[in-house]
Short mmCIF file of C-alpha atoms in Angstrom, two decimals:
data_model
loop_
_atom_site.label_atom_id
_atom_site.label_comp_id
_atom_site.label_asym_id
_atom_site.label_seq_id
_atom_site.Cartn_x
_atom_site.Cartn_y
_atom_site.Cartn_z
CA MET V 874 0.00 0.01 -0.01
CA SER V 875 1.19 3.52 -0.78
CA GLU V 876 2.05 5.98 1.94
CA SER V 877 -0.84 8.25 0.89
CA VAL V 878 -3.30 5.37 1.25
CA ASN V 879 -1.96 4.55 4.73
CA LYS V 880 -2.25 8.17 5.77
CA ARG V 881 -5.78 8.44 4.41
CA ILE V 882 -6.90 5.33 6.25
CA ALA V 883 -5.20 6.54 9.45
CA LYS V 884 -6.81 9.99 9.17
CA ASN V 885 -10.24 8.56 8.47
CA THR V 886 -9.88 6.08 11.30
CA PHE V 887 -8.95 8.88 13.69
CA LEU V 888 -11.97 10.95 12.65
CA LEU V 889 -14.28 7.95 13.06
CA TYR V 890 -12.86 7.27 16.51
CA PHE V 891 -13.41 10.85 17.52
CA ARG V 892 -17.02 10.28 16.44
CA LEU V 893 -17.16 7.00 18.33
CA LEU V 894 -15.95 8.36 21.66
CA VAL V 895 -18.55 11.12 21.69
CA VAL V 896 -21.34 8.87 20.40
CA MET V 897 -20.51 6.06 22.82
CA GLY V 898 -20.32 8.33 25.88
CA ILE V 899 -23.61 10.10 25.20
CA SER V 900 -25.38 6.92 24.08
CA LEU V 901 -24.51 4.99 27.22
CA PHE V 902 -25.67 7.91 29.35
CA THR V 903 -28.96 8.24 27.49
CA VAL V 904 -29.70 4.52 27.85
CA ARG V 905 -29.44 4.84 31.61
CA VAL V 906 -31.81 7.84 31.71
CA VAL V 907 -34.29 6.41 29.22
CA LEU V 908 -34.44 3.09 31.07
CA LYS V 909 -35.07 4.90 34.34
CA THR V 910 -37.68 7.28 32.78
CA LEU V 911 -39.61 4.72 30.76
CA GLY V 912 -39.24 1.84 33.20
CA VAL V 913 -38.08 -1.69 32.36
CA VAL V 914 -41.40 -2.78 30.76
CA ASP V 915 -41.85 0.26 28.49
CA TYR V 916 -38.15 0.18 27.54
CA GLY V 917 -38.55 -3.47 26.57
CA ILE V 918 -41.72 -2.66 24.61
CA TYR V 919 -39.98 0.12 22.67
CA ASN V 920 -37.11 -2.19 21.66
CA VAL V 921 -39.20 -5.22 20.76
CA VAL V 922 -41.85 -3.23 18.83
CA GLY V 923 -39.07 -1.39 17.04
CA SER V 924 -37.67 -4.84 16.18
CA ILE V 925 -40.61 -5.51 13.85
CA VAL V 926 -39.64 -2.49 11.80
CA LEU V 927 -35.94 -3.20 12.19
CA MET V 928 -36.59 -6.57 10.62
CA PHE V 929 -36.56 -4.57 7.44
CA ASN V 930 -33.03 -3.41 8.26
CA PHE V 931 -31.66 -6.25 6.17
CA ILE V 932 -32.85 -4.14 3.24
CA THR V 933 -31.01 -1.03 4.39
CA THR V 934 -27.88 -3.03 5.24
CA THR V 935 -27.91 -4.66 1.84
CA LEU V 936 -28.52 -1.45 -0.06
CA SER V 937 -25.90 0.42 1.96
CA THR V 938 -23.27 -2.26 1.32
CA GLY V 939 -24.21 -2.41 -2.37
CA THR V 940 -24.25 1.33 -3.00
CA VAL V 941 -20.94 1.95 -1.18
CA ARG V 942 -19.35 -0.88 -3.22
CA PHE V 943 -20.65 0.43 -6.59
CA PHE V 944 -19.91 4.07 -5.78
CA ALA V 945 -16.35 3.28 -4.59
CA TYR V 946 -15.77 1.08 -7.63
CA GLN V 947 -16.70 3.92 -9.99
CA LEU V 948 -14.47 6.32 -8.08
CA GLY V 949 -11.64 3.76 -8.40
CA GLU V 950 -12.20 3.82 -12.18
CA ASN V 951 -12.70 7.63 -12.11
CA ASN V 952 -16.05 7.26 -13.88
CA LYS V 953 -18.08 10.10 -12.39
CA GLU V 954 -20.86 9.93 -15.02
CA LYS V 955 -21.67 6.32 -14.17
CA LEU V 956 -21.44 7.20 -10.49
CA ASN V 957 -24.29 9.68 -10.89
CA GLN V 958 -26.27 7.19 -12.96
CA LEU V 959 -25.93 4.56 -10.22
CA PHE V 960 -26.93 7.12 -7.60
CA ASN V 961 -30.19 7.89 -9.42
CA LEU V 962 -30.94 4.21 -10.03
CA SER V 963 -30.44 3.51 -6.33
CA ILE V 964 -32.92 6.28 -5.43
CA LEU V 965 -35.51 4.70 -7.76
CA PHE V 966 -34.78 1.27 -6.32
CA PHE V 967 -35.28 2.60 -2.79
CA PHE V 968 -38.67 4.06 -3.63
CA LEU V 969 -39.81 0.64 -4.84
CA ILE V 970 -38.59 -0.93 -1.61
CA ILE V 971 -40.50 1.68 0.44
CA VAL V 972 -43.80 0.70 -1.23
CA VAL V 973 -43.22 -2.96 -0.34
CA VAL V 974 -42.26 -2.09 3.26
CA ILE V 975 -45.37 0.03 3.83
CA LEU V 976 -47.68 -2.68 2.46
CA PHE V 977 -46.07 -5.37 4.58
CA ALA V 978 -45.78 -3.31 7.79
CA GLU V 979 -49.35 -1.94 7.71
CA THR V 980 -50.86 -5.41 7.22
CA ILE V 981 -48.87 -8.36 8.57
CA GLY V 982 -46.81 -6.13 10.90
CA ILE V 983 -49.84 -4.64 12.63
CA TRP V 984 -51.55 -8.04 12.88
CA PHE V 985 -48.43 -9.61 14.44
CA LEU V 986 -48.00 -6.75 16.92
CA ASN V 987 -51.58 -6.84 18.16
CA THR V 988 -52.18 -10.62 18.23
CA LYS V 989 -48.88 -12.45 18.76
CA MET V 990 -46.58 -10.31 20.88
CA VAL V 991 -46.52 -10.33 24.66
CA ILE V 992 -47.44 -6.74 25.59
CA PRO V 993 -49.51 -5.60 28.59
CA GLU V 994 -53.00 -4.68 27.38
CA LEU V 995 -52.80 -1.16 28.89
CA ARG V 996 -49.68 -0.44 26.86
CA LEU V 997 -50.92 -1.81 23.52
CA ASP V 998 -52.01 1.65 22.30
CA ALA V 999 -48.57 3.08 23.07
CA ALA V 1000 -46.96 0.10 21.33
CA ASN V 1001 -48.94 0.84 18.14
CA TRP V 1002 -47.86 4.46 18.41
CA VAL V 1003 -44.20 3.37 18.57
CA PHE V 1004 -44.77 1.06 15.60
CA GLN V 1005 -46.11 3.77 13.29
CA PHE V 1006 -43.40 6.29 14.06
CA SER V 1007 -40.78 3.56 13.68
CA ILE V 1008 -42.07 2.88 10.17
CA ILE V 1009 -41.85 6.57 9.20
CA SER V 1010 -38.35 6.83 10.68
CA PHE V 1011 -37.28 3.72 8.75
CA ILE V 1012 -38.51 5.18 5.45
CA ILE V 1013 -36.65 8.44 6.00
CA HIS V 1014 -33.51 6.50 6.97
CA LEU V 1015 -33.83 4.40 3.83
CA LEU V 1016 -33.86 7.48 1.57
CA THR V 1017 -30.73 8.76 3.32
CA ILE V 1018 -28.62 5.68 2.41
CA PRO V 1019 -27.50 6.84 -1.10
CA TYR V 1020 -26.27 10.15 0.33
CA LYS V 1021 -24.47 8.51 3.23
CA SER V 1022 -22.97 5.96 0.84
CA LEU V 1023 -21.57 8.74 -1.33
CA ILE V 1024 -19.88 10.28 1.69
CA LEU V 1025 -18.33 6.93 2.66
CA ALA V 1026 -17.28 6.14 -0.92
CA HIS V 1027 -15.58 9.54 -1.17
CA GLU V 1028 -13.98 8.83 2.22
CA ARG V 1029 -15.29 12.07 3.70
CA MET V 1030 -15.16 10.64 7.21
CA GLY V 1031 -14.88 14.05 8.82
CA ILE V 1032 -18.39 15.18 7.92
CA TYR V 1033 -19.67 11.69 8.64
CA ALA V 1034 -18.19 11.92 12.14
CA TYR V 1035 -19.53 15.42 12.79
CA ILE V 1036 -23.06 14.53 11.69
CA SER V 1037 -22.99 11.50 13.99
CA VAL V 1038 -21.99 13.73 16.88
CA VAL V 1039 -24.93 16.04 16.08
CA GLU V 1040 -27.17 12.99 16.07
CA VAL V 1041 -26.20 11.89 19.60
CA VAL V 1042 -26.47 15.46 20.87
CA LEU V 1043 -30.04 15.48 19.58
CA LYS V 1044 -30.64 12.23 21.46
CA LEU V 1045 -29.28 13.89 24.60
CA LEU V 1046 -31.79 16.70 24.08
CA ILE V 1047 -34.51 14.09 23.62
CA VAL V 1048 -33.65 12.61 27.02
CA TYR V 1049 -34.00 16.04 28.64
CA ILE V 1050 -37.39 16.66 27.00
CA LEU V 1051 -38.54 13.14 27.90
CA VAL V 1052 -37.79 13.69 31.58
CA ILE V 1053 -39.71 16.99 31.84
CA PHE V 1054 -42.63 16.15 29.50
CA PRO V 1055 -45.81 15.22 31.43
CA LEU V 1056 -47.54 13.02 28.77
CA ASP V 1057 -47.11 9.30 28.00
CA LYS V 1058 -43.33 8.89 28.03
CA LEU V 1059 -43.26 6.01 25.54
CA LYS V 1060 -45.31 7.92 22.96
CA VAL V 1061 -43.28 11.08 23.43
CA TYR V 1062 -40.02 9.13 23.03
CA SER V 1063 -41.13 7.58 19.75
CA VAL V 1064 -42.11 11.00 18.33
CA LEU V 1065 -38.87 12.64 19.40
CA MET V 1066 -36.74 9.84 17.91
CA PHE V 1067 -38.58 10.33 14.62
CA CYS V 1068 -37.80 14.05 14.71
CA SER V 1069 -34.11 13.30 15.28
CA THR V 1070 -34.05 10.96 12.28
CA PHE V 1071 -35.70 13.61 10.10
CA VAL V 1072 -33.19 16.32 11.05
CA ILE V 1073 -30.15 14.12 10.48
CA SER V 1074 -31.45 12.91 7.14
CA PHE V 1075 -31.97 16.51 5.99
CA VAL V 1076 -28.36 17.32 6.99
CA TYR V 1077 -27.02 14.47 4.88
CA PHE V 1078 -29.14 15.56 1.93
CA PHE V 1079 -28.10 19.19 2.21
CA TYR V 1080 -24.38 18.47 2.57
CA CYS V 1081 -24.22 16.05 -0.36
CA ASN V 1082 -26.02 18.45 -2.69
CA LYS V 1083 -23.57 21.20 -1.78
CA LYS V 1084 -20.26 19.37 -1.49
CA ILE V 1085 -20.38 15.91 -3.14
CA GLN V 1086 -20.21 15.18 -6.83
CA GLY V 1087 -22.50 12.47 -8.14
CA CYS V 1088 -25.73 13.23 -6.26
CA LYS V 1089 -27.48 15.37 -8.85
CA LEU V 1090 -31.06 14.09 -9.06
CA ARG V 1091 -32.34 13.36 -12.55
CA ILE V 1092 -34.53 10.85 -14.34
CA PHE V 1093 -32.36 7.97 -15.51
CA TRP V 1094 -33.07 4.38 -16.52
CA ASP V 1095 -30.76 1.66 -17.80
CA VAL V 1096 -31.95 -1.96 -17.72
CA ALA V 1097 -28.49 -3.55 -17.77
CA MET V 1098 -27.17 -1.27 -15.01
CA PHE V 1099 -30.29 -1.76 -12.91
CA LYS V 1100 -29.90 -5.56 -13.22
CA GLU V 1101 -26.28 -5.26 -12.15
CA LEU V 1102 -27.18 -3.20 -9.10
CA PHE V 1103 -30.24 -5.30 -8.26
CA GLY V 1104 -28.36 -8.56 -8.83
CA PHE V 1105 -25.56 -7.59 -6.44
CA CYS V 1106 -27.94 -6.28 -3.80
CA GLY V 1107 -30.33 -9.20 -4.32
CA TRP V 1108 -27.77 -11.80 -3.27
CA ASN V 1109 -26.67 -9.57 -0.41
CA LEU V 1110 -30.26 -9.71 0.87
CA LEU V 1111 -29.70 -13.28 2.08
CA GLY V 1112 -26.65 -12.35 4.13
CA ALA V 1113 -28.27 -9.22 5.51
CA MET V 1114 -31.49 -11.09 6.30
CA SER V 1115 -29.55 -13.67 8.31
CA SER V 1116 -27.98 -10.85 10.34
CA VAL V 1117 -31.36 -9.29 11.06
CA LEU V 1118 -33.00 -12.57 11.99
CA ARG V 1119 -30.13 -13.23 14.38
CA SER V 1120 -30.71 -9.90 16.10
CA GLN V 1121 -34.26 -8.52 15.72
CA GLY V 1122 -35.83 -11.91 14.93
CA ILE V 1123 -34.38 -13.42 18.09
CA ASN V 1124 -35.59 -10.36 20.01
CA ILE V 1125 -39.19 -11.05 18.91
CA LEU V 1126 -38.77 -14.76 19.64
CA LEU V 1127 -37.66 -13.98 23.20
CA ASN V 1128 -40.77 -11.80 23.64
CA ILE V 1129 -43.01 -14.67 22.55
CA PHE V 1130 -41.42 -17.13 24.97
CA PHE V 1131 -40.78 -14.75 27.83
CA ASN V 1132 -41.71 -11.07 28.44
CA PRO V 1133 -40.63 -7.45 27.82
CA VAL V 1134 -38.23 -7.57 30.78
CA VAL V 1135 -36.06 -10.10 28.92
CA ASN V 1136 -36.20 -7.83 25.86
CA ALA V 1137 -35.00 -4.92 28.04
CA ALA V 1138 -32.06 -7.04 29.34
CA ARG V 1139 -31.12 -8.00 25.80
CA ALA V 1140 -31.45 -4.39 24.60
CA ILE V 1141 -29.05 -3.20 27.32
CA ALA V 1142 -26.55 -5.94 26.42
CA PHE V 1143 -26.67 -4.89 22.78
CA GLN V 1144 -26.11 -1.25 23.72
CA ILE V 1145 -22.81 -2.27 25.30
CA ASN V 1146 -22.12 -4.55 22.33
CA ASN V 1147 -22.76 -1.70 19.87
CA ALA V 1148 -20.41 0.57 21.81
CA VAL V 1149 -17.66 -2.08 21.63
CA ASN V 1150 -18.41 -3.24 18.10
CA ASN V 1151 -18.39 0.31 16.74
CA PHE V 1152 -14.61 0.35 17.30
CA VAL V 1153 -14.34 -2.23 14.53
CA LEU V 1154 -17.14 -0.83 12.36
CA ASN V 1155 -15.50 2.60 12.30
CA PHE V 1156 -12.21 1.05 11.18
CA TYR V 1157 -14.19 -1.02 8.63
CA SER V 1158 -15.76 2.15 7.24
CA ALA V 1159 -12.26 3.60 6.79
CA PHE V 1160 -10.66 0.63 4.99
CA ARG V 1161 -13.64 -0.77 3.04
CA PRO V 1162 -13.61 1.84 0.23
CA GLN V 1163 -9.84 1.32 -0.20
CA ILE V 1164 -10.26 -2.43 -0.67
CA THR V 1165 -12.85 -1.84 -3.38
CA LYS V 1166 -10.80 0.86 -5.11
CA GLN V 1167 -7.68 -1.28 -5.11
CA TYR V 1168 -9.62 -4.14 -6.64
CA ALA V 1169 -11.08 -1.79 -9.28
CA SER V 1170 -7.60 -0.52 -10.15
CA LYS V 1171 -6.32 -4.16 -10.25
CA ASP V 1172 -3.83 -3.56 -7.43
CA TYR V 1173 -4.47 -7.05 -5.99
CA ASP V 1174 -1.29 -7.38 -3.93
CA SER V 1175 -2.00 -4.16 -1.99
CA MET V 1176 -5.60 -5.21 -1.59
CA MET V 1177 -4.73 -8.55 0.03
CA LYS V 1178 -2.12 -6.96 2.29
CA LEU V 1179 -4.84 -4.59 3.49
CA VAL V 1180 -7.23 -7.53 4.07
CA PHE V 1181 -4.63 -9.38 6.19
CA VAL V 1182 -3.60 -6.31 8.20
CA SER V 1183 -7.17 -5.12 8.73
CA SER V 1184 -8.25 -8.61 9.88
CA ARG V 1185 -5.74 -8.49 12.71
CA ILE V 1186 -6.38 -4.87 13.60
CA SER V 1187 -10.16 -5.43 13.61
CA TYR V 1188 -9.70 -8.19 16.19
CA TYR V 1189 -7.23 -6.15 18.32
CA LEU V 1190 -9.47 -3.08 18.38
CA ILE V 1191 -12.41 -4.95 19.83
CA PHE V 1192 -10.37 -7.24 22.12
CA VAL V 1193 -8.61 -4.36 23.91
CA LEU V 1194 -11.96 -2.90 24.94
CA ALA V 1195 -13.83 -6.18 25.39
CA LEU V 1196 -11.43 -7.84 27.86
CA PRO V 1197 -12.02 -5.52 30.87
CA ILE V 1198 -15.77 -5.48 30.14
CA LEU V 1199 -15.93 -9.30 30.10
CA LEU V 1200 -14.08 -9.48 33.44
CA GLU V 1201 -15.94 -6.67 35.18
CA THR V 1202 -19.40 -7.03 33.65
CA THR V 1203 -21.19 -7.14 37.06
CA PHE V 1204 -19.53 -3.96 38.37
CA ILE V 1205 -20.07 -2.04 35.14
CA LEU V 1206 -23.78 -2.91 34.90
CA GLU V 1207 -24.49 -2.11 38.60
CA TRP V 1208 -22.59 1.17 38.41
CA TRP V 1209 -24.21 2.14 35.11
CA LEU V 1210 -27.83 1.16 35.73
CA ASN V 1211 -28.23 0.73 39.48
CA SER V 1212 -31.15 -1.67 38.92
CA VAL V 1213 -30.02 -4.38 36.49
CA PRO V 1214 -32.74 -6.51 34.76
CA GLU V 1215 -32.39 -10.27 35.00
CA TYR V 1216 -30.23 -11.96 32.34
CA THR V 1217 -28.44 -8.71 31.47
CA LYS V 1218 -25.04 -9.95 32.78
CA ILE V 1219 -24.99 -13.23 30.84
CA PHE V 1220 -26.45 -11.52 27.74
CA THR V 1221 -23.69 -8.92 27.80
CA ARG V 1222 -20.83 -11.38 28.08
CA LEU V 1223 -22.15 -13.69 25.37
CA VAL V 1224 -22.89 -10.92 22.89
CA ILE V 1225 -19.42 -9.43 23.31
CA ILE V 1226 -17.80 -12.87 22.76
CA ASN V 1227 -19.81 -13.11 19.55
CA ALA V 1228 -18.64 -9.66 18.50
CA ILE V 1229 -14.98 -10.59 19.08
CA ILE V 1230 -15.30 -13.62 16.80
CA GLU V 1231 -17.26 -11.62 14.22
CA ALA V 1232 -14.46 -9.04 13.97
CA PHE V 1233 -12.66 -11.32 11.50
CA SER V 1234 -15.62 -11.26 9.11
CA TYR V 1235 -15.52 -7.59 8.09
CA PRO V 1236 -12.29 -7.51 6.02
CA LEU V 1237 -13.11 -10.91 4.47
CA SER V 1238 -16.57 -9.71 3.51
CA ALA V 1239 -15.18 -6.48 2.07
CA ALA V 1240 -12.77 -8.48 -0.12
CA VAL V 1241 -15.47 -10.76 -1.48
CA LEU V 1242 -17.93 -7.93 -2.12
CA ALA V 1243 -15.26 -5.94 -3.95
CA THR V 1244 -15.20 -8.65 -6.61
CA GLY V 1245 -18.96 -8.39 -7.17
CA LYS V 1246 -19.13 -12.21 -7.27
CA ASN V 1247 -21.27 -12.64 -4.19
CA LYS V 1248 -23.97 -15.17 -5.19
CA TRP V 1249 -22.66 -18.37 -3.59
CA TYR V 1250 -20.91 -16.46 -0.85
CA GLN V 1251 -24.23 -15.05 0.35
CA ILE V 1252 -26.11 -18.30 -0.18
CA ILE V 1253 -23.72 -20.39 1.94
CA THR V 1254 -22.56 -17.87 4.55
CA GLY V 1255 -26.00 -16.29 4.88
CA GLY V 1256 -27.58 -19.72 4.96
CA ILE V 1257 -25.44 -20.73 7.95
CA LEU V 1258 -26.40 -17.58 9.86
CA LEU V 1259 -30.09 -17.98 8.91
CA LEU V 1260 -30.11 -21.15 11.04
CA ASN V 1261 -30.02 -18.90 14.12
CA LEU V 1262 -33.77 -18.48 14.27
CA PRO V 1263 -34.97 -22.08 13.77
CA ILE V 1264 -32.31 -23.60 16.01
CA SER V 1265 -33.01 -21.05 18.75
CA TYR V 1266 -36.73 -21.69 18.44
CA VAL V 1267 -36.18 -25.43 18.96
CA PHE V 1268 -34.04 -24.90 22.05
CA LEU V 1269 -36.54 -22.42 23.56
CA LYS V 1270 -39.38 -24.81 22.83
CA LEU V 1271 -37.46 -27.49 24.74
CA GLY V 1272 -37.35 -25.20 27.78
CA PHE V 1273 -33.83 -23.78 27.57
CA PRO V 1274 -33.16 -20.33 29.17
CA PRO V 1275 -33.05 -17.22 26.91
CA GLN V 1276 -29.21 -17.08 26.78
CA ILE V 1277 -29.22 -20.21 24.59
CA THR V 1278 -30.05 -17.95 21.64
CA MET V 1279 -26.71 -16.20 21.96
CA ILE V 1280 -24.78 -19.44 22.41
CA VAL V 1281 -26.31 -20.63 19.12
CA SER V 1282 -25.26 -17.37 17.53
CA ILE V 1283 -21.64 -17.77 18.72
CA VAL V 1284 -21.37 -21.29 17.26
CA LEU V 1285 -22.83 -20.28 13.88
CA THR V 1286 -20.69 -17.13 13.71
CA THR V 1287 -17.58 -19.28 14.21
CA PHE V 1288 -18.65 -21.60 11.37
CA SER V 1289 -19.33 -18.65 9.08
CA ILE V 1290 -15.73 -17.35 9.46
CA GLY V 1291 -14.51 -20.56 7.86
CA THR V 1292 -16.79 -20.13 4.85
CA ARG V 1293 -15.67 -16.50 4.41
CA VAL V 1294 -12.00 -17.56 4.33
CA TYR V 1295 -12.84 -20.25 1.76
CA PHE V 1296 -14.54 -17.76 -0.59
CA VAL V 1297 -11.69 -15.24 -0.33
CA LYS V 1298 -9.32 -18.07 -1.32
CA LYS V 1299 -11.59 -19.12 -4.19
CA LEU V 1300 -12.18 -15.64 -5.61
CA LEU V 1301 -8.83 -13.99 -4.88
CA SER V 1302 -6.44 -16.95 -4.71
CA ILE V 1303 -5.03 -16.25 -1.24
CA SER V 1304 -3.21 -18.95 0.69
CA ILE V 1305 -5.30 -20.19 3.61
CA LYS V 1306 -2.07 -21.29 5.31
CA ASN V 1307 -0.68 -17.75 5.05
CA TYR V 1308 -3.93 -16.30 6.33
CA LEU V 1309 -3.97 -18.62 9.33
CA ARG V 1310 -0.31 -17.89 10.13
CA SER V 1311 -0.55 -14.12 9.60
CA VAL V 1312 -3.94 -13.57 11.23
CA PHE V 1313 -5.21 -16.39 13.48
CA TYR V 1314 -1.84 -17.42 14.90
CA SER V 1315 -0.98 -13.80 15.83
CA VAL V 1316 -4.30 -13.05 17.49
CA PHE V 1317 -4.29 -16.38 19.33
CA VAL V 1318 -0.89 -15.68 20.88
CA VAL V 1319 -1.87 -12.09 21.77
CA THR V 1320 -5.14 -13.29 23.37
CA MET V 1321 -3.56 -16.04 25.51
CA PHE V 1322 -0.75 -13.90 26.87
CA SER V 1323 -2.92 -10.81 27.36
CA LEU V 1324 -5.34 -12.75 29.59
CA LEU V 1325 -2.81 -13.91 32.18
CA MET V 1326 -2.22 -10.80 34.32
CA PRO V 1327 -5.78 -9.37 34.23
CA LEU V 1328 -7.22 -12.78 35.18
CA PHE V 1329 -4.77 -13.10 38.05
CA ILE V 1330 -5.67 -9.67 39.48
CA TYR V 1331 -9.38 -10.35 38.98
CA ASN V 1332 -9.17 -13.53 41.03
CA VAL V 1333 -6.97 -12.28 43.89
CA MET V 1334 -8.66 -8.92 44.56
CA ASN V 1335 -12.07 -8.29 46.12
CA ASP V 1336 -14.68 -6.84 43.78
CA GLY V 1337 -15.23 -3.08 43.82
CA LEU V 1338 -14.10 0.17 42.26
CA LEU V 1339 -10.40 -0.39 43.00
CA ARG V 1340 -10.35 -3.79 41.27
CA PHE V 1341 -12.30 -2.40 38.33
CA ILE V 1342 -9.75 0.38 37.79
CA ILE V 1343 -6.71 -1.89 38.19
CA VAL V 1344 -8.15 -4.67 36.00
CA GLY V 1345 -9.10 -2.10 33.34
CA ILE V 1346 -5.62 -0.48 33.29
CA ILE V 1347 -3.73 -3.79 33.35
CA SER V 1348 -5.99 -5.29 30.65
CA VAL V 1349 -5.37 -2.41 28.26
CA LEU V 1350 -1.62 -2.27 28.96
CA SER V 1351 -1.27 -6.04 28.67
CA CYS V 1352 -3.19 -6.12 25.35
CA LEU V 1353 -1.30 -3.18 23.83
CA SER V 1354 2.09 -4.57 24.90
CA PHE V 1355 1.55 -8.00 23.37
CA ILE V 1356 -0.02 -6.51 20.24
CA TYR V 1357 3.02 -4.30 19.75
CA PHE V 1358 5.68 -6.96 20.37
CA VAL V 1359 3.90 -10.07 19.07
CA GLY V 1360 0.74 -9.15 17.18
CA ILE V 1361 2.16 -6.94 14.42
CA THR V 1362 5.02 -7.34 11.99
CA LYS V 1363 8.38 -5.57 12.08
CA ASN V 1364 7.40 -3.19 9.28
CA GLU V 1365 4.10 -2.39 11.05
CA ARG V 1366 6.04 -1.56 14.23
CA LYS V 1367 8.17 0.88 12.23
CA ILE V 1368 4.98 2.55 10.95
CA VAL V 1369 3.63 2.79 14.52
CA ASN V 1370 6.92 4.21 15.82
CA SER V 1371 7.06 6.74 13.01
CA TYR V 1372 3.48 7.85 13.65
CA LEU V 1373 3.98 8.15 17.42
CA LYS V 1374 7.22 10.06 16.92
CA GLY V 1375 5.44 12.46 14.59
CA ARG V 1376 2.59 12.97 17.04
CA ILE V 1377 4.94 13.60 19.97
CA THR V 1378 7.00 16.06 17.92
CA HIS V 1379 3.86 17.87 16.85
CA ILE V 1380 2.58 18.13 20.46
CA TYR V 1381 6.02 19.34 21.65
CA LYS V 1382 6.10 22.12 19.04
CA ILE V 1383 2.59 23.25 20.06
CA MET V 1384 3.53 23.34 23.74
CA LYS V 1385 6.80 25.16 22.99
CA SER V 1386 5.05 27.80 20.94
#
């Protein structure tokens, strides 16, 4: 990879992590206040009712992945005319999807909400209120995807980070209004969340029309191009659907077998998971366009080096943060929420373990999708993940506790990593032996050695604030040390040293002046 590419990825990663720190801090605070203000039951209702609409998120995930891939590919070929054509085709495609979503949600969705879900009768009216505003928010979010995809494809991570910060600030304002508003809190919350979605979508639209080339709206139709876009996105639907069924589908399944309190516990666990997982997703957003552009420009060697390096870094980023959370889950939850719903602790630990394993999937998926040959990849990998729902249903029917759904997810996620490696080998001719040695061996050694000292301290000290602080510090230092000396190559250490030296010099000059 060229030095300019490395600098661009590093800069974009930094901007996305600035976004993440602000978003994560405010989001975790708002969850605590919203849970306390709504109560456990209403918080569970909001999340499980929203899950019906979020079931359609496999569409947005698919379209987002597809549009970013096609936009980045055209930028890699420097074909701005086709970029605009694809943008307008994607807008048309999204309008067709919206019609289908409205028809499905306002018929089967309403029937399922009012007849099959476990919701207290007195809160059914509020649940329907949440459902309708969730649909409207989803539609607005769907129309924002082409604009957001253009920003990501152009690697304008700065504006993406700033808009995300504005979004969480709006959510902070929502929490304040929610606390002081005298009406039904659940209804008010659903309306305010819709308003936040509308404002953010307008900002994306306004910025792209002013600053980004390729988003000029015009009537355009090309059958061959539409088939190419639809074909790519169509096969991605299977993979995205499996992801949604694993998350939102399982959420609804838990509501049917248990109650909204279990949904609240799961929602809290996934808030922590999202905060941790965003460390990888931000890095993924920074390197994904480069993988596609390198494939488009036929720079295959640089592309595969980036896949190998990003696979290791994706794992390290999430492991550094996940280790102290896994050890000190009980303290963190009790300090954060005061009153912790049942199952929250086990849910949190299992969902983070799943996220650690899943970290390997992002670079592999980016490499396969860059080729555009995703049919059998999505059929097999998506098919494995689709088994989450039926297998979980069988176990719940047999009387297993709710955490069995996450254990099933961990097992299937592990199997899916193997299929992703196979398809990267098949489509891009990488050596599986080299991948295992360069990626899995490195992260295995780092993981084993990093665990030793934190586990020792965790077991010899009494629980409390002091142990939490010491375990947290030792975990991070232990992970970073073994990553630096064992987990990265000699050349990568030189890059790290050069970057740190540059940062220290820059800070010194600022302080001196």
